[in-house]
């Protein structure tokens, strides 16, 4: 199959509203990989975003029975990338929740986007992420970690300012952004590596150290 033919097939299948999602996944992924296409060009040709196409291609990597379940539920495009990064158990739970939500007289997802709704259902299976666990640290917790990191010389100047800033932010009742949460994980991991946060801490702070290490899965 040459690239032009593959692009035409992919565009036809992408635009076809009559075929099932499972058939769309199988047909598009087969044409894409057979012709050795690239994501950007293909997405532009079919007038889709690279993220949408990439998510659909990732769904093709699941076993046929999972693809069949996804096809039957026919989740919206906005959920594809979330589903593609999930385990099979998480997918089954999320798809069931979507089906139940469709049948409900009062949709549970009214206050969420579909992708947020699916993600919440997946978390119920897998448990909260490291980011979510550390997000439960209070402003006082973060203030203490800032002090301890400084005492142990475990923080760079930028990390010290960052921790102090988000501690104040949390004390004002404001949640951390995804970017801030990612930075917090790196900083706390650095503190662990430098011995500032340990099990059986001798600094009288075993409870908070244990909570942090539990969140990191250590």
Coordinates of C-alpha atoms in Angstrom, one line a residue:
X1 CA 0.0 0.0 0.0
X2 CA 1.5 3.4 -1.0
X3 CA 1.2 6.4 1.1
X4 CA -1.4 8.3 -1.0
X5 CA -3.7 5.2 -1.0
X6 CA -3.2 4.8 2.8
X7 CA -4.0 8.5 3.4
X8 CA -7.2 8.2 1.3
X9 CA -8.3 5.1 3.3
X10 CA -7.6 6.8 6.6
X11 CA -9.5 9.9 5.6
X12 CA -12.5 7.9 4.4
X13 CA -12.6 5.8 7.6
X14 CA -12.0 8.8 9.9
X15 CA -15.0 10.7 8.3
X16 CA -17.3 7.7 8.1
X17 CA -19.9 8.0 10.8
X18 CA -21.6 4.7 9.9
X19 CA -18.8 2.3 10.9
X20 CA -18.1 1.3 14.5
X21 CA -15.2 2.8 16.5
X22 CA -13.6 -0.6 16.5
X23 CA -13.5 -0.8 12.7
X24 CA -12.2 2.7 12.6
X25 CA -9.4 1.8 15.0
X26 CA -8.4 -1.3 13.1
X27 CA -8.7 0.2 9.6
X28 CA -6.9 3.4 10.3
X29 CA -4.1 1.8 12.3
X30 CA -3.5 -0.9 9.6
X31 CA -3.3 1.7 6.8
X32 CA -1.1 4.0 8.9
X33 CA 1.5 1.5 9.9
X34 CA 1.5 -0.4 6.6
X35 CA 2.4 2.7 4.7
X36 CA 4.8 4.1 7.3
X37 CA 3.0 7.4 7.6
X38 CA 3.9 10.2 10.0
X39 CA 1.6 11.6 12.5
X40 CA 1.6 15.3 11.5
X41 CA 1.1 14.8 7.8
X42 CA -1.7 12.3 8.3
X43 CA -3.5 14.4 10.9
X44 CA -3.4 17.4 8.6
X45 CA -4.7 15.4 5.7
X46 CA -7.7 14.1 7.6
X47 CA -8.2 17.5 9.3
X48 CA -7.8 16.0 12.8
X49 CA -5.4 17.1 15.6
X50 CA -2.2 15.0 16.0
X51 CA -3.4 14.2 19.6
X52 CA -6.7 12.7 18.4
X53 CA -5.0 10.6 15.7
X54 CA -2.2 9.5 18.1
X55 CA -4.8 8.5 20.7
X56 CA -6.7 6.4 18.2
X57 CA -3.5 4.7 17.1
X58 CA -2.6 3.9 20.7
X59 CA -6.0 2.3 21.2
X60 CA -5.2 -0.1 18.4
X61 CA -2.5 -1.6 20.6
X62 CA -5.0 -3.1 23.0
X63 CA -6.3 -6.7 22.6
X64 CA -9.3 -7.2 20.4
X65 CA -11.6 -7.9 23.2
X66 CA -10.8 -4.5 24.8
X67 CA -11.1 -2.8 21.4
X68 CA -14.5 -4.4 21.1
X69 CA -15.6 -3.1 24.5
X70 CA -14.3 0.4 23.6
X71 CA -16.2 0.2 20.3
X72 CA -19.4 -0.8 21.9
X73 CA -19.2 2.1 24.4
X74 CA -18.2 4.4 21.6
X75 CA -16.6 7.0 23.9
X76 CA -16.1 10.6 22.5
X77 CA -12.7 11.6 21.0
X78 CA -11.9 13.7 24.1
X79 CA -11.6 10.5 26.1
X80 CA -9.4 8.5 23.7
X81 CA -6.0 9.7 25.1
X82 CA -7.1 9.0 28.7
X83 CA -8.3 5.5 27.8
X84 CA -5.1 4.9 25.8
X85 CA -2.9 5.4 28.8
X86 CA -5.1 3.2 31.1
X87 CA -4.8 -0.4 32.2
X88 CA -7.4 -2.9 31.0
X89 CA -9.1 -2.9 34.4
X90 CA -9.3 0.9 34.4
X91 CA -10.7 0.9 30.8
X92 CA -13.4 -1.6 31.7
X93 CA -14.4 0.5 34.8
X94 CA -14.4 3.7 32.9
X95 CA -16.5 2.3 30.0
X96 CA -19.0 0.8 32.4
X97 CA -19.3 4.2 34.1
X98 CA -19.9 5.9 30.7
X99 CA -22.6 3.4 29.8
X100 CA -24.3 3.8 33.2
X101 CA -24.0 7.6 32.8
X102 CA -25.8 7.4 29.4
X103 CA -28.6 5.4 31.0
X104 CA -28.9 7.7 34.0
X105 CA -31.8 10.1 34.1
X106 CA -29.5 12.7 35.6
X107 CA -26.1 12.5 34.1
X108 CA -23.3 12.2 36.7
X109 CA -20.9 13.8 34.3
X110 CA -22.8 17.1 33.9
X111 CA -20.2 18.9 36.0
X112 CA -17.2 17.3 34.3
X113 CA -15.9 17.0 30.7
X114 CA -16.2 13.5 29.5
X115 CA -12.4 13.1 29.7
X116 CA -12.5 14.2 33.4
X117 CA -15.3 11.9 34.1
X118 CA -13.5 8.9 32.6
X119 CA -10.3 9.9 34.4
X120 CA -12.1 10.0 37.8
X121 CA -13.5 6.5 37.2
X122 CA -10.1 5.2 36.3
X123 CA -8.7 6.7 39.5
X124 CA -11.3 4.7 41.5
X125 CA -9.7 1.5 40.2
X126 CA -6.0 2.5 40.3
X127 CA -6.1 4.7 43.3
X128 CA -4.9 8.3 43.4
X129 CA -1.8 9.3 41.5
X130 CA 1.4 10.5 43.2
X131 CA 0.4 14.1 42.2
X132 CA -3.0 13.7 43.8
X133 CA -1.6 12.3 47.0
X134 CA 1.0 15.1 47.3
X135 CA -1.8 17.6 46.5
X136 CA -3.3 16.6 49.8
X137 CA -0.3 18.2 51.7
X138 CA -1.5 21.3 53.5
X139 CA 0.1 24.7 53.4
X140 CA 1.6 24.0 56.8
X141 CA 3.0 20.7 55.6
X142 CA 4.7 22.4 52.6
X143 CA 6.0 25.2 54.9
X144 CA 7.6 22.5 57.1
X145 CA 9.1 20.7 54.2
X146 CA 10.5 24.0 53.0
X147 CA 12.1 24.5 56.4
X148 CA 13.5 21.0 56.6
X149 CA 14.8 21.1 53.1
X150 CA 16.6 24.3 54.0
X151 CA 18.0 22.9 57.2
X152 CA 19.4 19.9 55.3
X153 CA 20.7 22.1 52.4
X154 CA 18.6 19.9 50.2
X155 CA 17.1 22.7 48.1
X156 CA 18.4 25.0 45.4
X157 CA 17.6 28.6 45.7
X158 CA 14.9 28.3 43.1
X159 CA 13.4 25.2 44.8
X160 CA 13.4 27.0 48.2
X161 CA 11.5 29.9 46.7
X162 CA 9.1 27.6 44.8
X163 CA 8.2 25.6 48.0
X164 CA 7.7 28.8 50.0
X165 CA 5.4 30.1 47.2
X166 CA 3.2 27.0 46.9
X167 CA 3.0 26.7 50.7
X168 CA 1.5 30.2 50.8
X169 CA -0.7 29.3 47.9
X170 CA -2.1 26.2 49.6
X171 CA -2.7 28.2 52.8
X172 CA -4.9 30.5 50.8
X173 CA -6.9 27.5 49.7
X174 CA -5.7 27.5 46.1
X175 CA -5.0 24.1 44.4
X176 CA -1.7 23.4 42.6
X177 CA -1.6 23.3 38.9
X178 CA -0.4 20.2 37.1
X179 CA 2.9 21.9 36.3
X180 CA 3.4 22.9 40.0
X181 CA 2.5 19.3 41.1
X182 CA 5.1 17.9 38.8
X183 CA 7.8 20.3 40.1
X184 CA 6.8 19.4 43.7
X185 CA 7.4 15.7 43.0
X186 CA 10.9 16.5 41.7
X187 CA 11.7 18.6 44.7
X188 CA 10.5 16.1 47.2
X189 CA 12.3 13.3 45.5
X190 CA 15.5 15.4 45.7
X191 CA 14.9 15.8 49.4
X192 CA 14.5 12.1 49.8
X193 CA 17.6 11.4 47.8
X194 CA 19.6 13.8 50.1
X195 CA 18.3 12.2 53.3
X196 CA 16.0 15.1 54.4
X197 CA 12.9 12.8 54.3
X198 CA 13.4 9.3 55.7
X199 CA 11.5 6.6 57.4
X200 CA 12.1 6.5 61.2
X201 CA 13.1 10.2 61.1
X202 CA 15.1 11.3 64.1
X203 CA 13.8 14.9 63.8
X204 CA 10.4 14.3 65.4
X205 CA 8.6 14.5 62.1
X206 CA 8.0 10.8 61.3
X207 CA 4.3 11.3 60.6
X208 CA 4.8 13.8 57.7
X209 CA 7.9 11.9 56.4
X210 CA 5.9 8.7 56.3
X211 CA 3.0 10.4 54.5
X212 CA 5.3 11.8 51.9
X213 CA 7.1 8.5 51.3
X214 CA 3.8 6.7 51.2
X215 CA 2.7 9.1 48.5
X216 CA 5.8 8.4 46.5
X217 CA 5.4 4.7 47.0
X218 CA 8.7 4.3 48.9

